[in-house]
Coordinates of C-alpha atoms and ligand atoms in Angstrom, one line a residue:
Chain A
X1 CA 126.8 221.2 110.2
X2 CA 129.9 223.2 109.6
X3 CA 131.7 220.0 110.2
X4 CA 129.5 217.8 107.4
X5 CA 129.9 221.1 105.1
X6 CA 133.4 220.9 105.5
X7 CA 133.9 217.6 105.0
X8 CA 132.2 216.9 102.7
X9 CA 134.1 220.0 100.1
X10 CA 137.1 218.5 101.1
X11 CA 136.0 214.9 100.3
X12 CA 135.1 215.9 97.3
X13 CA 139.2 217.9 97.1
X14 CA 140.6 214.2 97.8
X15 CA 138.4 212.4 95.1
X16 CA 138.6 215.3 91.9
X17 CA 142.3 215.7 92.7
X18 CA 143.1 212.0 92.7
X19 CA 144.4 212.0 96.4
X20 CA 147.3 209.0 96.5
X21 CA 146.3 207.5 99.7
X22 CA 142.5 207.0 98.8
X23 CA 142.9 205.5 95.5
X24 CA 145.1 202.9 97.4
X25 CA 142.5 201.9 99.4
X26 CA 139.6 202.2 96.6
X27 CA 141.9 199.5 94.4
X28 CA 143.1 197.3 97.3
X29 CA 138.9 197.2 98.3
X30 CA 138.4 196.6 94.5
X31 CA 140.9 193.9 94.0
X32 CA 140.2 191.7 97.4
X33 CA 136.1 192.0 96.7
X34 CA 137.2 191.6 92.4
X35 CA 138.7 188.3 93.4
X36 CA 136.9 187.0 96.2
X37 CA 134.0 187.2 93.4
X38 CA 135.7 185.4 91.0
X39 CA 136.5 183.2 93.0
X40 CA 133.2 183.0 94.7
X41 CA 131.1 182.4 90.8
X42 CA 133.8 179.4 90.0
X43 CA 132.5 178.1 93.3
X44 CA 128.7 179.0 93.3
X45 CA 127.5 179.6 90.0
X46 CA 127.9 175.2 89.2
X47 CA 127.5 174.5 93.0
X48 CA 123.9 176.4 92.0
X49 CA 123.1 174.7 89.1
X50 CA 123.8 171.5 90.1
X51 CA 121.6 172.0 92.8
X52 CA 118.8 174.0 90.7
X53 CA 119.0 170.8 88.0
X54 CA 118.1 168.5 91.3
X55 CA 114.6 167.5 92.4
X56 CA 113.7 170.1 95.3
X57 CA 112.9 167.4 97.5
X58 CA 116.1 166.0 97.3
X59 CA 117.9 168.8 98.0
X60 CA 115.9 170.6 100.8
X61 CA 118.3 169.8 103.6
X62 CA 121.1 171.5 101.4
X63 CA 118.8 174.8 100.4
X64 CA 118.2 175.4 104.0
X65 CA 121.6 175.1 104.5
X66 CA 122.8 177.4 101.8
X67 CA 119.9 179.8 102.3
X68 CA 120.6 180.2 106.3
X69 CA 124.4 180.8 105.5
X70 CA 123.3 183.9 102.5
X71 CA 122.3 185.7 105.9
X72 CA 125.2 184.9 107.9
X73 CA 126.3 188.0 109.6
X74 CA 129.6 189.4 108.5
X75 CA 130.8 189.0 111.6
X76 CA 130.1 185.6 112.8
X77 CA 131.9 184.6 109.5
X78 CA 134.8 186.9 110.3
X79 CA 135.2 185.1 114.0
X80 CA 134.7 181.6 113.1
X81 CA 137.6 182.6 110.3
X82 CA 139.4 184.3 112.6
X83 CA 139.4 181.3 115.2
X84 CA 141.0 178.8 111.9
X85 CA 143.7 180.9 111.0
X86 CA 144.8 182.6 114.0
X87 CA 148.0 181.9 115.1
X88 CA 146.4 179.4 117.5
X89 CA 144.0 177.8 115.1
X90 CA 144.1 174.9 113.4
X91 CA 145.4 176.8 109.6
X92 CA 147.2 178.9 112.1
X93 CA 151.0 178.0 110.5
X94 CA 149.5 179.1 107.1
X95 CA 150.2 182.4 108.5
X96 CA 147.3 184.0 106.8
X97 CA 146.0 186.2 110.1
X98 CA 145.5 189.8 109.0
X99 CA 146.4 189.6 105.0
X100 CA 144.6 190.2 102.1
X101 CA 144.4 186.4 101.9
X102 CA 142.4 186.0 104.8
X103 CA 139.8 188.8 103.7
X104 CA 139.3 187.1 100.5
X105 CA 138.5 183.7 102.2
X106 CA 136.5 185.6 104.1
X107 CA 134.0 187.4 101.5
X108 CA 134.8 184.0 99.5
X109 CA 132.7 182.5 102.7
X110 CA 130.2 185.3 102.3
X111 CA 129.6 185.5 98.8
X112 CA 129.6 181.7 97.1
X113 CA 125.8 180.8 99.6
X114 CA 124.6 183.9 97.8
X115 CA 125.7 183.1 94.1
X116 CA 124.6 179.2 94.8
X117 CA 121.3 180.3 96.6
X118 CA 120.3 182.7 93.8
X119 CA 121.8 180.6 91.4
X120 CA 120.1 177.6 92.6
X121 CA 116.5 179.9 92.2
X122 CA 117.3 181.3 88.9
X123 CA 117.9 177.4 87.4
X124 CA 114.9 176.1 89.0
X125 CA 112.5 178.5 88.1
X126 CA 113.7 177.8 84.3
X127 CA 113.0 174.2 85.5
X128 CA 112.6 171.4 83.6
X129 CA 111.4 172.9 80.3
X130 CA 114.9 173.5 79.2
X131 CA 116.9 170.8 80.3
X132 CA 113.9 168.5 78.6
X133 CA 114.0 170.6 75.2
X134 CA 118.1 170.1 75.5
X135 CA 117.7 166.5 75.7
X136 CA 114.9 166.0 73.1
X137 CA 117.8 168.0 70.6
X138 CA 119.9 165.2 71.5
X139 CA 122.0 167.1 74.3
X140 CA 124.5 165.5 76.1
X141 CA 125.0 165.9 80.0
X142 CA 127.3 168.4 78.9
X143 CA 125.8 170.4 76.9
X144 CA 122.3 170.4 78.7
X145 CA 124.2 172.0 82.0
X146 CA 125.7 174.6 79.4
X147 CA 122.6 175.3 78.2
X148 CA 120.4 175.8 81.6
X149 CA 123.8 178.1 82.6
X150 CA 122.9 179.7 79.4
X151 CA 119.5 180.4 79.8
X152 CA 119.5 181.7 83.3
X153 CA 122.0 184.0 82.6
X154 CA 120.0 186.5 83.9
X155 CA 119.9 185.3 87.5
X156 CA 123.3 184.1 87.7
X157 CA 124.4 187.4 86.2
X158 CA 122.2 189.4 89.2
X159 CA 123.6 186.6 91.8
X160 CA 127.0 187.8 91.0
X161 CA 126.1 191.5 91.4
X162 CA 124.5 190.4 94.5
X163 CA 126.9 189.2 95.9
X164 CA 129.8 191.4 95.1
X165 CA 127.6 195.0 96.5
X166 CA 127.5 192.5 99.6
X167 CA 130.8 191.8 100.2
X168 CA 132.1 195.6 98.6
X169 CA 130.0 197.2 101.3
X170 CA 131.2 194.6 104.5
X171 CA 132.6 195.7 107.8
X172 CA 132.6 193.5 109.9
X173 CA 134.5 190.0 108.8
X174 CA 137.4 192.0 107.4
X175 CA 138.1 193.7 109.9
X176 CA 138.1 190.9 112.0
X177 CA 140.3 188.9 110.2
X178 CA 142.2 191.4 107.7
X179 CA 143.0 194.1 111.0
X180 CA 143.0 197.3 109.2
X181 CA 146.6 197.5 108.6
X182 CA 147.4 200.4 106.3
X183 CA 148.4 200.1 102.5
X184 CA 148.1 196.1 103.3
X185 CA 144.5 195.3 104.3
X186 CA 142.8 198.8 104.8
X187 CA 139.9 198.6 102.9
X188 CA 137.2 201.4 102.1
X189 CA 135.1 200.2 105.1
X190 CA 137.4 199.6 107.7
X191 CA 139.3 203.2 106.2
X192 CA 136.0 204.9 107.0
X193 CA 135.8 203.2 110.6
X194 CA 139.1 204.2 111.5
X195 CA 139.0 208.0 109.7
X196 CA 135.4 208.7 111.7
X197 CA 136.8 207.3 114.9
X198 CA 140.4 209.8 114.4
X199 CA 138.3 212.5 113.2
X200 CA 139.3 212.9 109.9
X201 CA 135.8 213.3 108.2
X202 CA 136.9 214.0 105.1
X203 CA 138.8 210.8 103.6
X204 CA 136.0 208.9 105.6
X205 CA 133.2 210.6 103.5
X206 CA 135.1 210.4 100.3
X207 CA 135.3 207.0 101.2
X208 CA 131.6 207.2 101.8
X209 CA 130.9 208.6 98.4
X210 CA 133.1 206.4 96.4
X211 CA 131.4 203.3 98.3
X212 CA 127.7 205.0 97.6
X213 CA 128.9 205.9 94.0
X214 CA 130.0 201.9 93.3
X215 CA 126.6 200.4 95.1
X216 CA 124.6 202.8 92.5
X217 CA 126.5 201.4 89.4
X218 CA 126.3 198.2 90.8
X219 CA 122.3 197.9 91.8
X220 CA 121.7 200.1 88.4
X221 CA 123.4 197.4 86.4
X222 CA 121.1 194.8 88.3
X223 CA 118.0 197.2 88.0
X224 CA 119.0 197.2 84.1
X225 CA 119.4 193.6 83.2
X226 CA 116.7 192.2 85.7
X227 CA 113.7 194.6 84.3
X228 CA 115.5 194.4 80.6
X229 CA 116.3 191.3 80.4
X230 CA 120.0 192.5 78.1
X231 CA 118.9 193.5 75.1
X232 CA 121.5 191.7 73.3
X233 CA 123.2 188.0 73.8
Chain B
X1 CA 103.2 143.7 59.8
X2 CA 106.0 141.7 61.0
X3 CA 108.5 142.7 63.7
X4 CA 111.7 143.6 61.4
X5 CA 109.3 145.9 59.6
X6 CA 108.0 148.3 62.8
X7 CA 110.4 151.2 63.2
X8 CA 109.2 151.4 66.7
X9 CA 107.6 148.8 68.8
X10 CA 105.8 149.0 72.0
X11 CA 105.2 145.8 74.2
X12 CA 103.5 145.9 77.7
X13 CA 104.0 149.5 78.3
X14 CA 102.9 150.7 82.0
X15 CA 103.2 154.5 83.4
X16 CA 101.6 155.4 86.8
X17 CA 101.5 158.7 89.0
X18 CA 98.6 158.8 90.9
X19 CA 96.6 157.0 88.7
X20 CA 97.4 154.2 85.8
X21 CA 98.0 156.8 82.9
X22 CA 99.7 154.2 80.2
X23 CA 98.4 150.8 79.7
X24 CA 99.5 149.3 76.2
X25 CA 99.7 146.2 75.3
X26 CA 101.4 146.6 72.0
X27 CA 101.8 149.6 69.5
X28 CA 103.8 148.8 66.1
X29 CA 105.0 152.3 64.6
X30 CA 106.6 151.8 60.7
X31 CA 109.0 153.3 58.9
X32 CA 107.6 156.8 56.3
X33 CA 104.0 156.8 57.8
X34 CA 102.6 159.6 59.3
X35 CA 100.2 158.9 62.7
X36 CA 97.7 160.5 64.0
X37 CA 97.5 160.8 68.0
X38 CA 93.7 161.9 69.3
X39 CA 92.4 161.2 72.6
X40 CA 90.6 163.1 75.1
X41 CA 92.7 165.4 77.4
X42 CA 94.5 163.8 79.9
X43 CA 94.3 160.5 77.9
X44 CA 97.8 159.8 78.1
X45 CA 99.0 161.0 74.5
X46 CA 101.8 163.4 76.2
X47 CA 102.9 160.9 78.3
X48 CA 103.1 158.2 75.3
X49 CA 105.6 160.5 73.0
X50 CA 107.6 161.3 76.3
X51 CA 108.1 157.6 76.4
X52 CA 108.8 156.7 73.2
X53 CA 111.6 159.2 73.2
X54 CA 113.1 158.0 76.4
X55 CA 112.3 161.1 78.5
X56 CA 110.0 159.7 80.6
X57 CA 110.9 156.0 81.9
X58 CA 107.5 153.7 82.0
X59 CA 107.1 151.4 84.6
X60 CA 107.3 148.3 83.2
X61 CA 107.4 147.1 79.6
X62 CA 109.4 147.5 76.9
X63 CA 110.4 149.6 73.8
X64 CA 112.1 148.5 70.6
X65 CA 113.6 150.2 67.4
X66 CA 114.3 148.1 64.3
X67 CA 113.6 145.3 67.0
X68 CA 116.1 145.8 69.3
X69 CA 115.4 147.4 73.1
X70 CA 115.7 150.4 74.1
X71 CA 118.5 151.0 76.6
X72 CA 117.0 153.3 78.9
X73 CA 120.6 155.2 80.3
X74 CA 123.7 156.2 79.3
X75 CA 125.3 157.0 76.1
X76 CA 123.7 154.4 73.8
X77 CA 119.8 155.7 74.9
X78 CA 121.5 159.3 74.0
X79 CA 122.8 157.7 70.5
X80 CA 118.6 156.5 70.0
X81 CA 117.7 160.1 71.7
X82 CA 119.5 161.7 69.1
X83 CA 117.6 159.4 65.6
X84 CA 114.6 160.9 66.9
X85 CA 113.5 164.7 68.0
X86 CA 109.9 165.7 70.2
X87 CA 108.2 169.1 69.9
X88 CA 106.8 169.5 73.1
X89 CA 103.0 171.1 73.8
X90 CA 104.8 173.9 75.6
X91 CA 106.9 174.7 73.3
X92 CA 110.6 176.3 74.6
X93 CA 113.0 178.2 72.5
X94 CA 116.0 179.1 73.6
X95 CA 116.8 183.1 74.8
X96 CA 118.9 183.1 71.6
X97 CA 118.5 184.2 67.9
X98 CA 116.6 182.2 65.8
X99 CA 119.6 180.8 63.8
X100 CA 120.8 179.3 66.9
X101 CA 117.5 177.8 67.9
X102 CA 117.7 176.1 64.7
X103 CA 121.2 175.3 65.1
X104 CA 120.8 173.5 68.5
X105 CA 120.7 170.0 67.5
X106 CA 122.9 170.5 65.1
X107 CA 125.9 171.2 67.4
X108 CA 124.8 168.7 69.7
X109 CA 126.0 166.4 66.9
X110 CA 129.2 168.0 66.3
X111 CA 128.2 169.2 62.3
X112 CA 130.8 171.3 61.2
X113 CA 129.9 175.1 60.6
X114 CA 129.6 175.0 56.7
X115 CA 127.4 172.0 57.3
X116 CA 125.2 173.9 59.7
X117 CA 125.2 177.0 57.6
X118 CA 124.0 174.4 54.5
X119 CA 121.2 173.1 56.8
X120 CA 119.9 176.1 59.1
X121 CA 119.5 178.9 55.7
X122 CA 117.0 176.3 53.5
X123 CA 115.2 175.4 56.4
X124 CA 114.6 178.8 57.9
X125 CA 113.6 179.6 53.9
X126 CA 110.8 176.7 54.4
X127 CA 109.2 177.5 57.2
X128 CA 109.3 181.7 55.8
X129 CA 111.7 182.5 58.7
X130 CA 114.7 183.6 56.8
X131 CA 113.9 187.4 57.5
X132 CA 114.3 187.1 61.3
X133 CA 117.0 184.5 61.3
X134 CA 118.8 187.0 63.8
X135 CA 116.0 187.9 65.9
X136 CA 115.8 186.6 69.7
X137 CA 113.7 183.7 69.3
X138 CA 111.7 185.1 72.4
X139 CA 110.3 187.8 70.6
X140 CA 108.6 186.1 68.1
X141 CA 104.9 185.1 67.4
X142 CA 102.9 182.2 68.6
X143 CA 102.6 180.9 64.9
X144 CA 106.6 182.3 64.6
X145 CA 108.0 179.8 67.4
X146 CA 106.0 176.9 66.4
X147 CA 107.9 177.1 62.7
X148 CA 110.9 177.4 64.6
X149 CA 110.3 174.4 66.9
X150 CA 109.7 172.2 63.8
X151 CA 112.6 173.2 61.9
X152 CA 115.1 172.8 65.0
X153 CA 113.4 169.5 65.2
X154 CA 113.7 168.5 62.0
X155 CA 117.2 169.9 61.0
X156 CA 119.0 166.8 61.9
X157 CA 116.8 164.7 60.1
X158 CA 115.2 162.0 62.6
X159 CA 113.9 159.2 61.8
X160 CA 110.9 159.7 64.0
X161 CA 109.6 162.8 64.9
X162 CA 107.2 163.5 67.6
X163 CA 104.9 166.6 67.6
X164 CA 102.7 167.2 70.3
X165 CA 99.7 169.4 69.1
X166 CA 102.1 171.5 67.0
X167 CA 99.2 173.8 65.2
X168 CA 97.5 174.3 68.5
X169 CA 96.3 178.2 68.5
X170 CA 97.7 178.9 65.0
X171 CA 96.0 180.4 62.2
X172 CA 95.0 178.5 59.0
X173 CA 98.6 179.9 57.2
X174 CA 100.5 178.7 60.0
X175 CA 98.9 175.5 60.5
X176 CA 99.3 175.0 56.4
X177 CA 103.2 175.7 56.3
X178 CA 103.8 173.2 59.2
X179 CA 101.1 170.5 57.9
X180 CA 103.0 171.1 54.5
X181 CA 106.2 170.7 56.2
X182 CA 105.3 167.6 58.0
X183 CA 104.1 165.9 54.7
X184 CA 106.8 166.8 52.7
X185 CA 109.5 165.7 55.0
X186 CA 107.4 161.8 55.6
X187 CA 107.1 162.1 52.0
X188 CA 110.7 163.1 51.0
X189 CA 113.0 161.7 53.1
X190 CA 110.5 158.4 54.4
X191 CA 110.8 160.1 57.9
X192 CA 108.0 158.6 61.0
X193 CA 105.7 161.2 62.1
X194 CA 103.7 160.7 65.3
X195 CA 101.5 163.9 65.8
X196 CA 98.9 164.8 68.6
X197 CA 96.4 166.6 67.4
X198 CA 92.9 168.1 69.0
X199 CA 91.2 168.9 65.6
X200 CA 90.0 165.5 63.9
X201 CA 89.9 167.2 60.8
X202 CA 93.9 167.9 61.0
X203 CA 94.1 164.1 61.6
X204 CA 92.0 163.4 58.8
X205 CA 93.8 165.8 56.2
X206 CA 97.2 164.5 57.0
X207 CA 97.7 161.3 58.8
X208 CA 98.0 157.5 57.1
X209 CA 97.1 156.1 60.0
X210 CA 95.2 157.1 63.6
X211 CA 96.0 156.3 67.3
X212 CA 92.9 156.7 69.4
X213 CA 93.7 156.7 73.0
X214 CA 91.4 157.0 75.9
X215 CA 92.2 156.5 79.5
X216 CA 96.0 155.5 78.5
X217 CA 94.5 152.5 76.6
X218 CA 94.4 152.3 72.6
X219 CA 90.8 151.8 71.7
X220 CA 91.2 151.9 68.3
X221 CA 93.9 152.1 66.0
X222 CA 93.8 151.9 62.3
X223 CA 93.9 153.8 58.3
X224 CA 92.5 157.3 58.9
X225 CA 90.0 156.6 56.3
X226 CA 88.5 153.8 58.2
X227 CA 88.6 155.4 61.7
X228 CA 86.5 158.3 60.4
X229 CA 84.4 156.9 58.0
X230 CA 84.0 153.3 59.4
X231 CA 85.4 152.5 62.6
X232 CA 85.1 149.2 64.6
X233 CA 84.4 150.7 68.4
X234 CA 81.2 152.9 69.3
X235 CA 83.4 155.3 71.4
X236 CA 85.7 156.1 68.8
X237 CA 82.5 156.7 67.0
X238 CA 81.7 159.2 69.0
X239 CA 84.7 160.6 69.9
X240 CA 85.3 161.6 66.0
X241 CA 81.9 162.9 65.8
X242 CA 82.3 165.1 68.9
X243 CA 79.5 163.5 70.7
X244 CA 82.0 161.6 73.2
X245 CA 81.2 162.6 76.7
X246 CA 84.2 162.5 79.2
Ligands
ATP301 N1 104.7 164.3 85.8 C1 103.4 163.9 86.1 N2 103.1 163.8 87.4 C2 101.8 163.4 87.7 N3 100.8 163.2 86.8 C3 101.1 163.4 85.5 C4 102.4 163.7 85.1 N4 102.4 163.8 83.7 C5 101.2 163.5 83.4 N5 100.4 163.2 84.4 C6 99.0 162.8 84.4 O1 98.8 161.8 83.5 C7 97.6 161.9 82.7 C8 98.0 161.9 81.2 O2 98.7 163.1 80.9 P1 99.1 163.5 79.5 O3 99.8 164.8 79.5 O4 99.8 162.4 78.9 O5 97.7 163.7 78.8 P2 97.4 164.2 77.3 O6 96.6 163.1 76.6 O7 98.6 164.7 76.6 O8 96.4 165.4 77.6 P3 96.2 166.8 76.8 O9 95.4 166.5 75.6 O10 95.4 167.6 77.8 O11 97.6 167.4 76.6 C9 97.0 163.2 83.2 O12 96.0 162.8 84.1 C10 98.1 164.0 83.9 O13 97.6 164.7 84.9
MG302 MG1 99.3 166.5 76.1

């Protein structure tokens, strides 16, 4: 208990007084998972719709597909990365083993199935209706795909979210293929792995906090715009 | 009636899902006139507007305007698409203000701004909308959407427009600014109004001419006057009357 108690005031001593070597790893955490989901929404959010604007039937081999790989485990994804780009593997001159590279490709891998999958839903369920409306307004191709992206706004908007408190919060794949090196691919996660294992309770409960602190902010946002539907455009 | 007169022409049109749910020999529609569309439920009348604005291919047969077919793809059935506008029975506005409901069609055929701000304030004016032009269209009324549907319909001016049961649940003001509307713009600017319609009264108060369609076949087509008063088949008889049993 004294231990927790302690650990906890001190967490708290790293995150008020700015402590150097945790903001390093809260930005480097922030700006692997920032990109990975950027890249991730280029990737699912029309791989999604172009699905979602598809007859169900025609696509169930594909939404089985995408749906299995949303609940890939972290680390299956993290090996089967890990066995490409190793020095050994077939990307393996690409020298990407254990950089901030590789951990990007690797929540890239665990984040576009859950944009597309949700994606995919949100379009559907908006179905027909509005791609037919587009049209009868004399739509284009162009505009009609605009306009379903448009209208499910919503769901991409909460796939996103989705997906980024998934890959913010994962241990497992970039670890594997990112190794924990400090100030290069140390991440809030695998910091708190590492700090529990050593002992030192305190960074890995700032850690803790900060990582508890973004999942709030991120699943309020999502609680916000999925029961309010954003009040504004 | 010849041909080069019909704006719309129908020849041999078949449509089939689990059952035959289209079968028409020929339909002439001409230029300014205003029709009437009744029927039973599920006699096809949907189905019929979807096809005539290319949504919905039919099976076989074929469709002409100003006597030339219909190409049923690409950019020259979009070019057709765009002459004409449908107001569906479920009616869909976009999760957007009501200017930019109104606005829709507009953009999709490149108008400049000043040109859409010329079109979109009168029109909202007409249908007594001007008030909420900024509201989110998905907040509005029953009788609010419809008058939006018909405006964003009609703001590009089509030739033909298609309004499936578009005063279905309203209240007598509603159903008089849109009824209004409809007349005006046939009258005004010669446009082709095809209009399903539930309430044989409706049909008698504003059409030229009626459609009667049972089991996707025309049984009867002709001047409103004549189909209510005087009509040549005992089932349209008694569908008018409200005796029809189905
Ligand atoms: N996409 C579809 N798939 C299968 N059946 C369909 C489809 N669209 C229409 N139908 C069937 O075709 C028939 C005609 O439908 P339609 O919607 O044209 O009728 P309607 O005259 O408009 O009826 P209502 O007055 O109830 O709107 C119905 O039996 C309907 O179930
Ligand atoms: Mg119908």
């Amino acid at each position: 208990m004294s231990q927790l108690g302690e650990g906890i005031i001190e967490a708290f001593r790293l995150i008020i007084s700015l402590d150097e070597g945790l903001l390093r790893i809260v930005f480097l955490s922030l700006r692997i998972s920032g990109l990975a989901i950027i890249i991730s929404t280029f990737i699912g959010v029309p791989l999604g719709t172009l699905l979602g604007l598809k007859a169900e039937k025609k696509t169930r081999l594909v939404n089985k597909l995408i749906f299995t790989f949303m609940g890939t485990p972290p680390v299956v994804a993290g090996l089967l990365i890990y066995l490409l780009i190793s020095r050994m593997g077939p990307f393996g001159v690409l020298g990407l083993i254990y950089t901030p590279t590789a951990m990007i490709i690797a929540q890239v891998t665990l984040a576009t199935p859950i944009i597309a999958g949700l994606t995919m839903v949100g379009v559907r369920s908006k179905g027909t209706a509005v791609v037919e409306t587009a049209r009868s307004l004399g739509a284009g191709q162009g505009l009609v795909t605009w306009t379903i992206i448009k209208e499910s706004r919503i769901s991409i908007l909460g796939a996103i979210i989705t997906g980024f408190g998934r890959i913010i919060a994962e241990v497992g794949a970039v670890m594997i293929v990112g190794g924990n090196i400090e100030g290069q691919t140390r991440v809030m996660t695998t910091a708190i792995v590492l700090e529990t294992r050593q002992g030192n309770f305190e960074l890995a409960i700032g850690l803790g906090i900060i990582l508890l602190l973004l999942s709030f902010i991120v699943n309020s946002f999502l609680y916000n715009i999925q029961r309010g539907g954003g009040s504004s455009d | 009636m010849t041909d080069q007169q019909a704006l719309v022409k129908l020849k041999g049109i078949r449509k089939k899902y689990d059952h035959e749910v289209l079968n028409i020999a020929s339909l002439a529609l001409k230029k300014g006139q205003i029709y009437g569309l009744i029927g039973p439920s599920g006699a096809g009348k949907s189905t019929l507007l979807r096809i005539i604005n290319l949504l919905t291919p039919p099976d076989s047969g074929s469709l002409y305007f100003h006597g030339i077919p219909a190409p049923l793809n690409g950019t020259a059935r979009l070019t057709l698409q765009r002459k004409m506008a449908l107001v569906f029975q479920k009616t869909l506005l976009f999760r957007d203000s009501v200017w930019n409901n109104v606005a829709y069609g507009l953009r999709a055929r490149n108008y400049s701004h000043k040109q859409i701000e010329l079109k979109v304030g009168p029109l909202l004016e007409q249908v007594g909308m001007e008030h909420l032009a900024h509201r989110r269209a998905d907040t509005l009324s029953g009788g609010e959407a419809q008058r939006v549907a018909i405006a964003r319909a009609v703001a590009f001016d089509p030739k033909l427009l298609l309004l499936d049961e578009p005063t279905a649940n309203l209240d007598p003001r509603n159903i008089e600014i849109i009824e209004n509307m409809i007349t005006g713009l046939s009258r005004e600017r010669h446009m082709t109004v095809v209009m399903v319609t539930h309430n044989v009264f409706q049909a008698r108060r504003i059409a030229d001419e009626v459609i009667f369609l049972d089991k996707g076949n025309i049984v009867e087509m002709g001047s409103a006057e004549k189909i209510f008063t005087n009509p040549d088949q005992e089932k349209t008889r008694l569908y008018v009357e409200g005796r029809m049993i189905y």
